[in-house]
PDB file of C-alpha atoms and ligand atoms in Angstrom:
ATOM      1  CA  UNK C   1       0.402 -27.093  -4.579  1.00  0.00           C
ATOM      2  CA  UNK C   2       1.591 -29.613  -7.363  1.00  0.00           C
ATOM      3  CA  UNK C   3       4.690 -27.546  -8.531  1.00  0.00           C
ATOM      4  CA  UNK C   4       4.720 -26.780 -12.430  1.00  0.00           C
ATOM      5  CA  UNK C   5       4.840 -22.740 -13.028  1.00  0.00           C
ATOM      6  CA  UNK C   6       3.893 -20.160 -11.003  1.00  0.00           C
ATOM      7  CA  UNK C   7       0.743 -18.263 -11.117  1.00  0.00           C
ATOM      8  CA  UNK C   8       0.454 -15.272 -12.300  1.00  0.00           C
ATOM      9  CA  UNK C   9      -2.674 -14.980  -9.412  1.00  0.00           C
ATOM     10  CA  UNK C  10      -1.431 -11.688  -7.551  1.00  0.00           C
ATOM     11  CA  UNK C  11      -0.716  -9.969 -10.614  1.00  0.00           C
ATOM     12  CA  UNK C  12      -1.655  -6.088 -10.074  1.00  0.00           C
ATOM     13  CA  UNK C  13      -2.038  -6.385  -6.385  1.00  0.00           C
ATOM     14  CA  UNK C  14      -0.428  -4.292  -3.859  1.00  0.00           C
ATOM     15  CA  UNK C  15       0.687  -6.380  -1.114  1.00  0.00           C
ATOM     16  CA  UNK C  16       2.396  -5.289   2.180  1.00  0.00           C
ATOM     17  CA  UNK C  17       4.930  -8.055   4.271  1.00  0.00           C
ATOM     18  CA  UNK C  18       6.571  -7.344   7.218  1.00  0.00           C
ATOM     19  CA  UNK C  19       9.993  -8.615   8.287  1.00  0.00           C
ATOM     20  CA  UNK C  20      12.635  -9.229  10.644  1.00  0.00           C
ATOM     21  CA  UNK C  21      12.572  -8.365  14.175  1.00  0.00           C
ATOM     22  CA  UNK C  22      11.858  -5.046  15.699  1.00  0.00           C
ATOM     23  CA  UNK C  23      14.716  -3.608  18.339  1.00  0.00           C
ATOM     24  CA  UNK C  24      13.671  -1.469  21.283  1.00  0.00           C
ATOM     25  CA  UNK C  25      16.448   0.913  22.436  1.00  0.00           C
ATOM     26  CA  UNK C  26      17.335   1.033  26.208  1.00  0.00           C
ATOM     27  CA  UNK C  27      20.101   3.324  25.649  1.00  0.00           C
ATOM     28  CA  UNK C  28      22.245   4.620  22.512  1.00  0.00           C
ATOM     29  CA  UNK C  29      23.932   1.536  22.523  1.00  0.00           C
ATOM     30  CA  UNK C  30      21.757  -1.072  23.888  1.00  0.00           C
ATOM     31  CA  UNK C  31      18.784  -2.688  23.214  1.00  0.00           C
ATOM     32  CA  UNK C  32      15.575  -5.916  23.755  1.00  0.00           C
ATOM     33  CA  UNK C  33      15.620  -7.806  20.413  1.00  0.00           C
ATOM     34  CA  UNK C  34      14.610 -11.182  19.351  1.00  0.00           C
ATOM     35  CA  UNK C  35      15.854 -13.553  16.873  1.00  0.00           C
ATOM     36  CA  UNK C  36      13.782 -13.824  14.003  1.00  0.00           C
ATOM     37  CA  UNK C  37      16.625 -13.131  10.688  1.00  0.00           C
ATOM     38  CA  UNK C  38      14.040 -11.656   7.878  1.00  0.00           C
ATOM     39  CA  UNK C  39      14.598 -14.856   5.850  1.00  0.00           C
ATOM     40  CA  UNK C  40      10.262 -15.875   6.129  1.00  0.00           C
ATOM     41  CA  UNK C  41       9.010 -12.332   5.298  1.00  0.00           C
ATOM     42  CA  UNK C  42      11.965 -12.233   2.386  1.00  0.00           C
ATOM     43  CA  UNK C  43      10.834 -15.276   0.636  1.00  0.00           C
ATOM     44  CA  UNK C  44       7.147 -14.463   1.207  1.00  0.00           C
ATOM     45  CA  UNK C  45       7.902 -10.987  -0.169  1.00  0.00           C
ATOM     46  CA  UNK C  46       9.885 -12.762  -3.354  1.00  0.00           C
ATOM     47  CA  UNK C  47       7.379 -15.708  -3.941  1.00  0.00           C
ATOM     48  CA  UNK C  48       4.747 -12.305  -4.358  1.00  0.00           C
ATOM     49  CA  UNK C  49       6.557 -10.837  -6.889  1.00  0.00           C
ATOM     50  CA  UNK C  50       6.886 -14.228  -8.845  1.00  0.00           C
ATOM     51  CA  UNK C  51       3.215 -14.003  -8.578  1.00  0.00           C
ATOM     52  CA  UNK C  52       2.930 -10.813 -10.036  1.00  0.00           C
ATOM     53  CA  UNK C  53       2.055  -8.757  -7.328  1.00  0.00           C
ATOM     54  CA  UNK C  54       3.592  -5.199  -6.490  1.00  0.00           C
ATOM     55  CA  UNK C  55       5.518  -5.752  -3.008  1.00  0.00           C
ATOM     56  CA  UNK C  56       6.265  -3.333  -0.238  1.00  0.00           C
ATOM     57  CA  UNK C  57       8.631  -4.913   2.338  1.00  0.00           C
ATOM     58  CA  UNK C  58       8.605  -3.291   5.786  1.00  0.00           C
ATOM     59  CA  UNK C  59      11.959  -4.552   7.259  1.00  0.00           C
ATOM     60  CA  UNK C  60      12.918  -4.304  10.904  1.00  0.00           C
ATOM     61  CA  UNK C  61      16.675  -5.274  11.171  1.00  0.00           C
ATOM     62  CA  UNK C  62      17.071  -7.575   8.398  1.00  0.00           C
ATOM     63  CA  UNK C  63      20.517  -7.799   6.976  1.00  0.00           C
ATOM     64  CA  UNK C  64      20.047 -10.014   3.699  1.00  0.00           C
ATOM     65  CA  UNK C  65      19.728  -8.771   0.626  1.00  0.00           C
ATOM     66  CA  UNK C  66      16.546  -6.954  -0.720  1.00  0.00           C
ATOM     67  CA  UNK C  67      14.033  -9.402  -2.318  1.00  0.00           C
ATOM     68  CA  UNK C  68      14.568  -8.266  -6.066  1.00  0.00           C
ATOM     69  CA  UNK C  69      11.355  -6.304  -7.796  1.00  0.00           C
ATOM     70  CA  UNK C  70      10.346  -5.433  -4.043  1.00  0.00           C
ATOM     71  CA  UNK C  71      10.187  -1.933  -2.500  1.00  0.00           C
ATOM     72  CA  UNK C  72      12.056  -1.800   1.050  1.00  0.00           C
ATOM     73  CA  UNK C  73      11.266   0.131   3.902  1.00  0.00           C
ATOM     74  CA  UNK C  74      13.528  -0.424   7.112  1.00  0.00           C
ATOM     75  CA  UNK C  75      12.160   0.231  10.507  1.00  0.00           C
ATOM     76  CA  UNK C  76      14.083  -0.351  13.909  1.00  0.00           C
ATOM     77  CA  UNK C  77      11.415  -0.238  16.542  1.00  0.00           C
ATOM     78  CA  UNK C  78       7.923  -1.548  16.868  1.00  0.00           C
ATOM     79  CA  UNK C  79       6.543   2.180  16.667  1.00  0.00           C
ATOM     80  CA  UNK C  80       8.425   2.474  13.645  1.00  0.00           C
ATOM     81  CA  UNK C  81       6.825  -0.470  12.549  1.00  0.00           C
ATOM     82  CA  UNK C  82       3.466   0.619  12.764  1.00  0.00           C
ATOM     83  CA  UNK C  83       3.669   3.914  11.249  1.00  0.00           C
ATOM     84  CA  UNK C  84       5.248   2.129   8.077  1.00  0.00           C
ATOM     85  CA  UNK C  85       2.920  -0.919   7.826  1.00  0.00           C
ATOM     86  CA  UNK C  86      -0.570   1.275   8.539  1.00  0.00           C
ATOM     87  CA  UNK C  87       1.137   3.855   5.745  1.00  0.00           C
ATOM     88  CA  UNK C  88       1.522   1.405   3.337  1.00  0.00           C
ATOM     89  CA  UNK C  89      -1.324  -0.696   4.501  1.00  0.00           C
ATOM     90  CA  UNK C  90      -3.541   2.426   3.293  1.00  0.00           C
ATOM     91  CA  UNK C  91      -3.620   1.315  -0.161  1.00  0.00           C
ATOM     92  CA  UNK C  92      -2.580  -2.065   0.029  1.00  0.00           C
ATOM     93  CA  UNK C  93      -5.280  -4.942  -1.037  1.00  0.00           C
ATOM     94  CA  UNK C  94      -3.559  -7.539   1.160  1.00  0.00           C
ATOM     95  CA  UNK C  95      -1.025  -7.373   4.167  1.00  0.00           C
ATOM     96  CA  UNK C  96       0.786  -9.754   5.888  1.00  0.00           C
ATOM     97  CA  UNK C  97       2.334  -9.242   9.115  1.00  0.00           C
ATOM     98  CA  UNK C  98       5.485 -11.580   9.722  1.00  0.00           C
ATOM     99  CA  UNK C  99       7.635  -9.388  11.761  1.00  0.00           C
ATOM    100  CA  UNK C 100       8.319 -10.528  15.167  1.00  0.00           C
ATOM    101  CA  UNK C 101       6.968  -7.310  17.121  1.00  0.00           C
ATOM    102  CA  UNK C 102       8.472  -6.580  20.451  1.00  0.00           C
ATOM    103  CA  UNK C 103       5.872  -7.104  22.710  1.00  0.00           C
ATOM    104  CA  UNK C 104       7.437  -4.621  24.868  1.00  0.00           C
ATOM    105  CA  UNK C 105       9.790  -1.995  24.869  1.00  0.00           C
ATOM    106  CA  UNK C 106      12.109  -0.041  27.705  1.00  0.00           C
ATOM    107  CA  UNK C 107       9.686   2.909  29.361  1.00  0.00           C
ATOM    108  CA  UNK C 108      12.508   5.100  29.625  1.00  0.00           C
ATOM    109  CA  UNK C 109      15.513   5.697  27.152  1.00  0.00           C
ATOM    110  CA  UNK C 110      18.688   6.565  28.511  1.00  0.00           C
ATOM    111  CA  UNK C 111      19.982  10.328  26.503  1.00  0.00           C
ATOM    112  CA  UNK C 112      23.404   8.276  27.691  1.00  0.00           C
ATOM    113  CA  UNK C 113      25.089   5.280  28.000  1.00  0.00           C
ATOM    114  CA  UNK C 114      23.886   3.502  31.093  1.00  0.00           C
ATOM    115  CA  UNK C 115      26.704   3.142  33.718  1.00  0.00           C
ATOM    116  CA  UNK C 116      27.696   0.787  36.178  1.00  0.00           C
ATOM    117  CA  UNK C 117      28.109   3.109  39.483  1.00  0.00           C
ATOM    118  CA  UNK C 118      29.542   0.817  41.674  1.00  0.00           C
ATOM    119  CA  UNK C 119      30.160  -3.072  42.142  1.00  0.00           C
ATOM    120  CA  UNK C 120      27.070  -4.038  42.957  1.00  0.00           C
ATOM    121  CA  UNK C 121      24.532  -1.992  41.409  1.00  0.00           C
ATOM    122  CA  UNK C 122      22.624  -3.087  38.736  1.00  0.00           C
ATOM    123  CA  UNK C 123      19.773  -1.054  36.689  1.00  0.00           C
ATOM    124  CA  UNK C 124      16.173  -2.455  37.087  1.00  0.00           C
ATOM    125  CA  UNK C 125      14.462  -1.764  33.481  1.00  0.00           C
ATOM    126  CA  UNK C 126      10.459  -1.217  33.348  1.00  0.00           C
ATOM    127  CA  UNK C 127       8.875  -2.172  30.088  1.00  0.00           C
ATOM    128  CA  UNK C 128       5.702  -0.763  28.881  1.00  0.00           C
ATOM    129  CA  UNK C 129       3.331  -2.780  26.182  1.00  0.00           C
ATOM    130  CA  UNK C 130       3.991  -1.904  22.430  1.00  0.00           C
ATOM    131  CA  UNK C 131       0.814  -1.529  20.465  1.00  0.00           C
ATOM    132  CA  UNK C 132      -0.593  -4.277  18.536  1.00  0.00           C
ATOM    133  CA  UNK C 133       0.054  -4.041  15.163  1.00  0.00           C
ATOM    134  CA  UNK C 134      -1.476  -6.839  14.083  1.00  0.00           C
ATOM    135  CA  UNK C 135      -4.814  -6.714  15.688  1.00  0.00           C
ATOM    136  CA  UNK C 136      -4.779  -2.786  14.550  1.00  0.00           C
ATOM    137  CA  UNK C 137      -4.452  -3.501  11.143  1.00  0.00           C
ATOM    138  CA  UNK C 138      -7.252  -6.350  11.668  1.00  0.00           C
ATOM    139  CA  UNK C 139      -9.853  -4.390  13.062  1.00  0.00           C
ATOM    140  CA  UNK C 140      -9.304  -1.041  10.674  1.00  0.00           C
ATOM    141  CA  UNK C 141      -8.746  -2.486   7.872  1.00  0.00           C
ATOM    142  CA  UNK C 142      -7.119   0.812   6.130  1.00  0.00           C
ATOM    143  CA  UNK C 143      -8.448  -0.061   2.950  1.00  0.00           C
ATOM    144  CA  UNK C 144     -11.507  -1.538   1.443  1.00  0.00           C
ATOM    145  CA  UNK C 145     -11.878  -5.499   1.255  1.00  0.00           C
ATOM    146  CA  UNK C 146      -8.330  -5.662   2.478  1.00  0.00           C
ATOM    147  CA  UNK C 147      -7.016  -9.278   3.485  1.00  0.00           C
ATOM    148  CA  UNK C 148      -5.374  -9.228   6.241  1.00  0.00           C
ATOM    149  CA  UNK C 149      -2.531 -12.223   7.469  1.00  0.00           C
ATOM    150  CA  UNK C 150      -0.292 -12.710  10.717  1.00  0.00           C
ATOM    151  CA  UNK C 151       1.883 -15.093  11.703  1.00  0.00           C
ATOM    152  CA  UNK C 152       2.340 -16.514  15.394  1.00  0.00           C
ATOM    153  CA  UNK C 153       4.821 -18.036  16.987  1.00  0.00           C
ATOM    154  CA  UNK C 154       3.488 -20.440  19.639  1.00  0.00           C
ATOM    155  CA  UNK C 155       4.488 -22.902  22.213  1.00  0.00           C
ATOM    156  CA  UNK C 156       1.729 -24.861  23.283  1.00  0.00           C
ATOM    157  CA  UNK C 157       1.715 -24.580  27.767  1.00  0.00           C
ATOM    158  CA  UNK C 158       0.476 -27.216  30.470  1.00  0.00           C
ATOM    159  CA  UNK C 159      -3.306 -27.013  29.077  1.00  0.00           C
ATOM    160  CA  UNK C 160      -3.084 -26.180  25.105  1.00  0.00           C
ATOM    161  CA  UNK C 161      -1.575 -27.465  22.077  1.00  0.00           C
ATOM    162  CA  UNK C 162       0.318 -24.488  19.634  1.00  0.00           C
ATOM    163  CA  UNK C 163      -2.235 -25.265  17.419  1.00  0.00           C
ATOM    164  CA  UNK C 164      -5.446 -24.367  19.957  1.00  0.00           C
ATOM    165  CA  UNK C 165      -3.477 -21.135  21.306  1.00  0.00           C
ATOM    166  CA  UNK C 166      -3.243 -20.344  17.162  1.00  0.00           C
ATOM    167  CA  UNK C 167      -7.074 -20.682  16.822  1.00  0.00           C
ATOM    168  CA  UNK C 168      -8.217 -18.067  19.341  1.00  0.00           C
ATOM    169  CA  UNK C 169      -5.259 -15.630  17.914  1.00  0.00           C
ATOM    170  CA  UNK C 170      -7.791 -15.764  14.501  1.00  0.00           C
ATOM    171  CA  UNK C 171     -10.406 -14.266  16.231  1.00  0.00           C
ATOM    172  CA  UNK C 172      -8.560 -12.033  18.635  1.00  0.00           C
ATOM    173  CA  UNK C 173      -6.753 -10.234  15.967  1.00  0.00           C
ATOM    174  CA  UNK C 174      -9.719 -10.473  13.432  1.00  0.00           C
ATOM    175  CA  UNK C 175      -7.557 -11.591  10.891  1.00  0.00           C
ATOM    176  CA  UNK C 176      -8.383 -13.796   7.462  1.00  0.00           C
ATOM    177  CA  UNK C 177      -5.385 -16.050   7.733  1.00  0.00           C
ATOM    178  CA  UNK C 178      -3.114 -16.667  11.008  1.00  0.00           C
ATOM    179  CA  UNK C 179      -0.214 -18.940   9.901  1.00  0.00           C
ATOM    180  CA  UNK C 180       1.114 -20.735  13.038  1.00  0.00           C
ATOM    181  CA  UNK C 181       4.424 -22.165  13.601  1.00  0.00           C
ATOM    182  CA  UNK C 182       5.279 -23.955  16.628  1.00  0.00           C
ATOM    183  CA  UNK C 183       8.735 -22.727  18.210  1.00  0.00           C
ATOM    184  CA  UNK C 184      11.479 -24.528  20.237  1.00  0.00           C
ATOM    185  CA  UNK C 185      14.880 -23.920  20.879  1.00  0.00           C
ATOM    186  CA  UNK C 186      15.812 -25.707  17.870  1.00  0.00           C
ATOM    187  CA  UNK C 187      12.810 -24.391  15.594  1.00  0.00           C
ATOM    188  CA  UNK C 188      12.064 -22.066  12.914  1.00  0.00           C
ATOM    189  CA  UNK C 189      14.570 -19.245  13.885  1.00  0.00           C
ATOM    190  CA  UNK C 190      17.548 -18.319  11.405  1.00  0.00           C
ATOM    191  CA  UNK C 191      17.131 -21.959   9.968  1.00  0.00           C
ATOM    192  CA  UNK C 192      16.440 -22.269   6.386  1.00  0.00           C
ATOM    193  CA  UNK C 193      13.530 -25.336   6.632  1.00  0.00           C
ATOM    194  CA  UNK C 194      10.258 -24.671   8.585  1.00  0.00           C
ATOM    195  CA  UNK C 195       6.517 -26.140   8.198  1.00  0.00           C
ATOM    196  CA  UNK C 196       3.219 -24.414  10.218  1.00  0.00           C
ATOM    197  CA  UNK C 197      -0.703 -24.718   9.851  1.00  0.00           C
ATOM    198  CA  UNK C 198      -2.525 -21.948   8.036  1.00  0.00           C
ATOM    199  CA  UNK C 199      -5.895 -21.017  10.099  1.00  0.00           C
ATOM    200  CA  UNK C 200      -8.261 -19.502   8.297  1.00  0.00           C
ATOM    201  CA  UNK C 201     -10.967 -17.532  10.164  1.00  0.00           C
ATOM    202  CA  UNK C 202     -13.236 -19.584   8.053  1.00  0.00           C
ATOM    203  CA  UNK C 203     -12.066 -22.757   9.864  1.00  0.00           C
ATOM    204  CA  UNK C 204     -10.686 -23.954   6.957  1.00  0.00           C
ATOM    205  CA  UNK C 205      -6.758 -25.448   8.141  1.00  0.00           C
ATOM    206  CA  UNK C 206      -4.161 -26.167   5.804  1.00  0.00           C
ATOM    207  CA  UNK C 207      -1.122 -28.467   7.009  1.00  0.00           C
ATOM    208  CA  UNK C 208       2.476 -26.991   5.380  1.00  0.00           C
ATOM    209  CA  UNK C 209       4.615 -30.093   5.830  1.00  0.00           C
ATOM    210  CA  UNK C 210       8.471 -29.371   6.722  1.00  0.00           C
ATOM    211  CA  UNK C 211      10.025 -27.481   3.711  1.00  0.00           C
ATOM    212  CA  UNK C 212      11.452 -24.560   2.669  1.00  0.00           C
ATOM    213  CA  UNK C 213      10.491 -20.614   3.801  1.00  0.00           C
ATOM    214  CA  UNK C 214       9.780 -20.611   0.013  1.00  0.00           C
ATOM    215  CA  UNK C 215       7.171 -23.225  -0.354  1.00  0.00           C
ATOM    216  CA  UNK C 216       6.033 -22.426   3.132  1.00  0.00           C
ATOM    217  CA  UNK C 217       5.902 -18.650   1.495  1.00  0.00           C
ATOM    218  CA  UNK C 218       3.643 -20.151  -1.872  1.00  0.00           C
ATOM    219  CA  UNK C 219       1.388 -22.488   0.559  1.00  0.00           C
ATOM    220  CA  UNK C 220       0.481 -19.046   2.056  1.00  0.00           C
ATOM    221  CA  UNK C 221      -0.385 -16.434  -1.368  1.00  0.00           C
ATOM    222  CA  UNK C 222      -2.392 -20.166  -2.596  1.00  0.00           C
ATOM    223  CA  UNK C 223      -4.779 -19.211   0.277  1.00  0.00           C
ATOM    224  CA  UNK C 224      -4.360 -15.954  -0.515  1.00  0.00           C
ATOM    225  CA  UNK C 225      -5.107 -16.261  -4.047  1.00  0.00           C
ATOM    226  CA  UNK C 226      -8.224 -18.811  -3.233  1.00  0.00           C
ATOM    227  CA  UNK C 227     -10.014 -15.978  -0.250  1.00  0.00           C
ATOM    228  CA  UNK C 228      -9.778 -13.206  -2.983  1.00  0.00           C
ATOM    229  CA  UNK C 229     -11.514 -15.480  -5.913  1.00  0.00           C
ATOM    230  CA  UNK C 230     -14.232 -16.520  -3.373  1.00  0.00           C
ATOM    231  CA  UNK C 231     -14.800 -13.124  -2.107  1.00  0.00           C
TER     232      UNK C 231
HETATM  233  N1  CTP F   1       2.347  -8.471  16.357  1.00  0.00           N
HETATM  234  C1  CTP F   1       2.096  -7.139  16.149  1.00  0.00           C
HETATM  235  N2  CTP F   1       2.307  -6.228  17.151  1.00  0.00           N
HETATM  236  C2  CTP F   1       2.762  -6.639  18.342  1.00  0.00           C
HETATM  237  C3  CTP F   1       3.023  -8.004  18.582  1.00  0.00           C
HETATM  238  C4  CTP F   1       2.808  -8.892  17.566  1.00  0.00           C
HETATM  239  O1  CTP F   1       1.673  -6.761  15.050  1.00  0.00           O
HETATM  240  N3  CTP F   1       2.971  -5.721  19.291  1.00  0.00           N
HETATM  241  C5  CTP F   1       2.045  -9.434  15.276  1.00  0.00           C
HETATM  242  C6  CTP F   1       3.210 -10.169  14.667  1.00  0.00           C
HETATM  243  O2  CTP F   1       3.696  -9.466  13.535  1.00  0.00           O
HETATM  244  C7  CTP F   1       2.585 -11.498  14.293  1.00  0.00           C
HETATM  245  C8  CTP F   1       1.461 -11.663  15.274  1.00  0.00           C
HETATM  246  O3  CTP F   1       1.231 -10.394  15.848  1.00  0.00           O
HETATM  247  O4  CTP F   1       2.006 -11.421  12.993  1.00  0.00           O
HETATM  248  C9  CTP F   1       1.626 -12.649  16.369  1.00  0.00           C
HETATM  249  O5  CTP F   1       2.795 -12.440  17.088  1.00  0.00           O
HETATM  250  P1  CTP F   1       3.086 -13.369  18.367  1.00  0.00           P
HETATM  251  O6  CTP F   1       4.254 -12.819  19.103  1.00  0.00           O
HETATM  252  O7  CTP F   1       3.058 -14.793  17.962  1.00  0.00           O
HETATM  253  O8  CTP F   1       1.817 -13.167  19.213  1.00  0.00           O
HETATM  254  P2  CTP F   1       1.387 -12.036  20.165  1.00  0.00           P
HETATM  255  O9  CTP F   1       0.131 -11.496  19.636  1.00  0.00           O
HETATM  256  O10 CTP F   1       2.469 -11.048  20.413  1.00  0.00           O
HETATM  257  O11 CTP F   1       1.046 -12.832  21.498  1.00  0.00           O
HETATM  258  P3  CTP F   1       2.044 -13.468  22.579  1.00  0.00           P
HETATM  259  O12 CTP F   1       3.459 -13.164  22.182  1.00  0.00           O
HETATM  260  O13 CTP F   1       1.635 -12.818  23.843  1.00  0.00           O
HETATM  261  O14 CTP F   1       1.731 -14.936  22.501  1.00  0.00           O
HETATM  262 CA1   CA F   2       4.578 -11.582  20.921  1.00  0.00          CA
END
């Protein structure tokens, strides 16, 4: 987009963002996290309310401060997650999905601090799967003409670019929009700059050069904005 002011193009929509990262407990003190800081679903969640819409923020483990004119809800786990998003979801004309979900979470919580027993012992922790929140909300869509955007973080591996690996997450999780960002040690996570492609399940692919979470944020609600006046 060319800058100048803000649209006023969500105005009187309900949107839904997640953030932050969920955090699976292993024991009261203890748990499998990840590293995403809240800072992309907080500037998607205040770029919305520039644009008029009304903003529900489900946060998992973000410690900024709340996105002004947005409604918080904070969530810890992944199950959390997904009771929060699919209740807000329910009358909610577009959701977005940025939280990075824990794919998998400790099958067994310890009641107590786990222990060493002796010198060499060491605990062996089984994970079970976490539902997919995402590809839930996709397929259900809670309520009627709903648009529905995730996010995915992607690598690329011996035989596919980020970018194909993005493309078959579209139709996997049934979504509109899938905004891919490709990760590296050194990329996207807790940094303030970022860039991504924006899949549509349309085909349509829109290039976010390297910028802010903000403009990265308003490059997303422009294709948004543009699916909900074509219908
Ligand atoms: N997501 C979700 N529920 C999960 C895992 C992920 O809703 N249990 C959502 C995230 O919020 C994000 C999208 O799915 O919008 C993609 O997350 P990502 O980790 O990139 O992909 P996964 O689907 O988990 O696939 P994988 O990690 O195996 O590549
Ligand atoms: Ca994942």
């Amino acid at each position: 987009r060319r800058g100048g002011p803000l649209p006023d193009d969500l105005a009187g929509l309900r949107v839904v963002v997640s953030a932050g990262g969920t955090r699976e407990p292993l024991d009261p003190v203890r748990y499998l996290g990840n590293r995403s800081s809240g800072l992309q679903g907080y500037a998607l969640a205040a770029a919305a309310v520039a644009r008029g819409a009304e903003v529900t923020v489900i946060a998992a483990n973000v410690a900024l401060p709340d996105p002004a004119g947005a409604k918080v809800v904070r969530v810890g786990t992944a199950l959390e997650l997904r009771e929060a998003m699919r209740a807000a979801a329910a009358d909610a004309q577009i959701v977005v999905a940025n939280a990075a979900v824990a794919d998998f979470r400790p099958g067994h919580y310890a009641e107590s601090k786990i222990k060493k027993t002796d010198e060499h012992w060491a605990p062996v922790i089984e994970l079970v799967q976490n539902p997919h929140v995402l590809r839930e909300l996709g397929r259900d869509r809670l309520a009627p003409g709903q648009t529905v955007v995730g996010f995915a973080a992607e690598t690329g591996d011996e035989s596919h670019s980020y970018l194909e690996l993005g493309r078959r997450k579209v139709a996997a999780y049934g979504v509109d929009l899938l905004v891919v960002n490709e990760v590296g040690a050194q990329k996207v996570f807790g940094r303030s700059q970022t860039e991504g492609v924006i899949i549509g399940a349309d085909g349509v692919e829109s290039t976010v050069p390297p910028g802010s979470k903000r403009a990265l944020a308003d490059a997303v609600w422009d294709r948004v904005a543009a699916l909900r006046r074509c219908g």
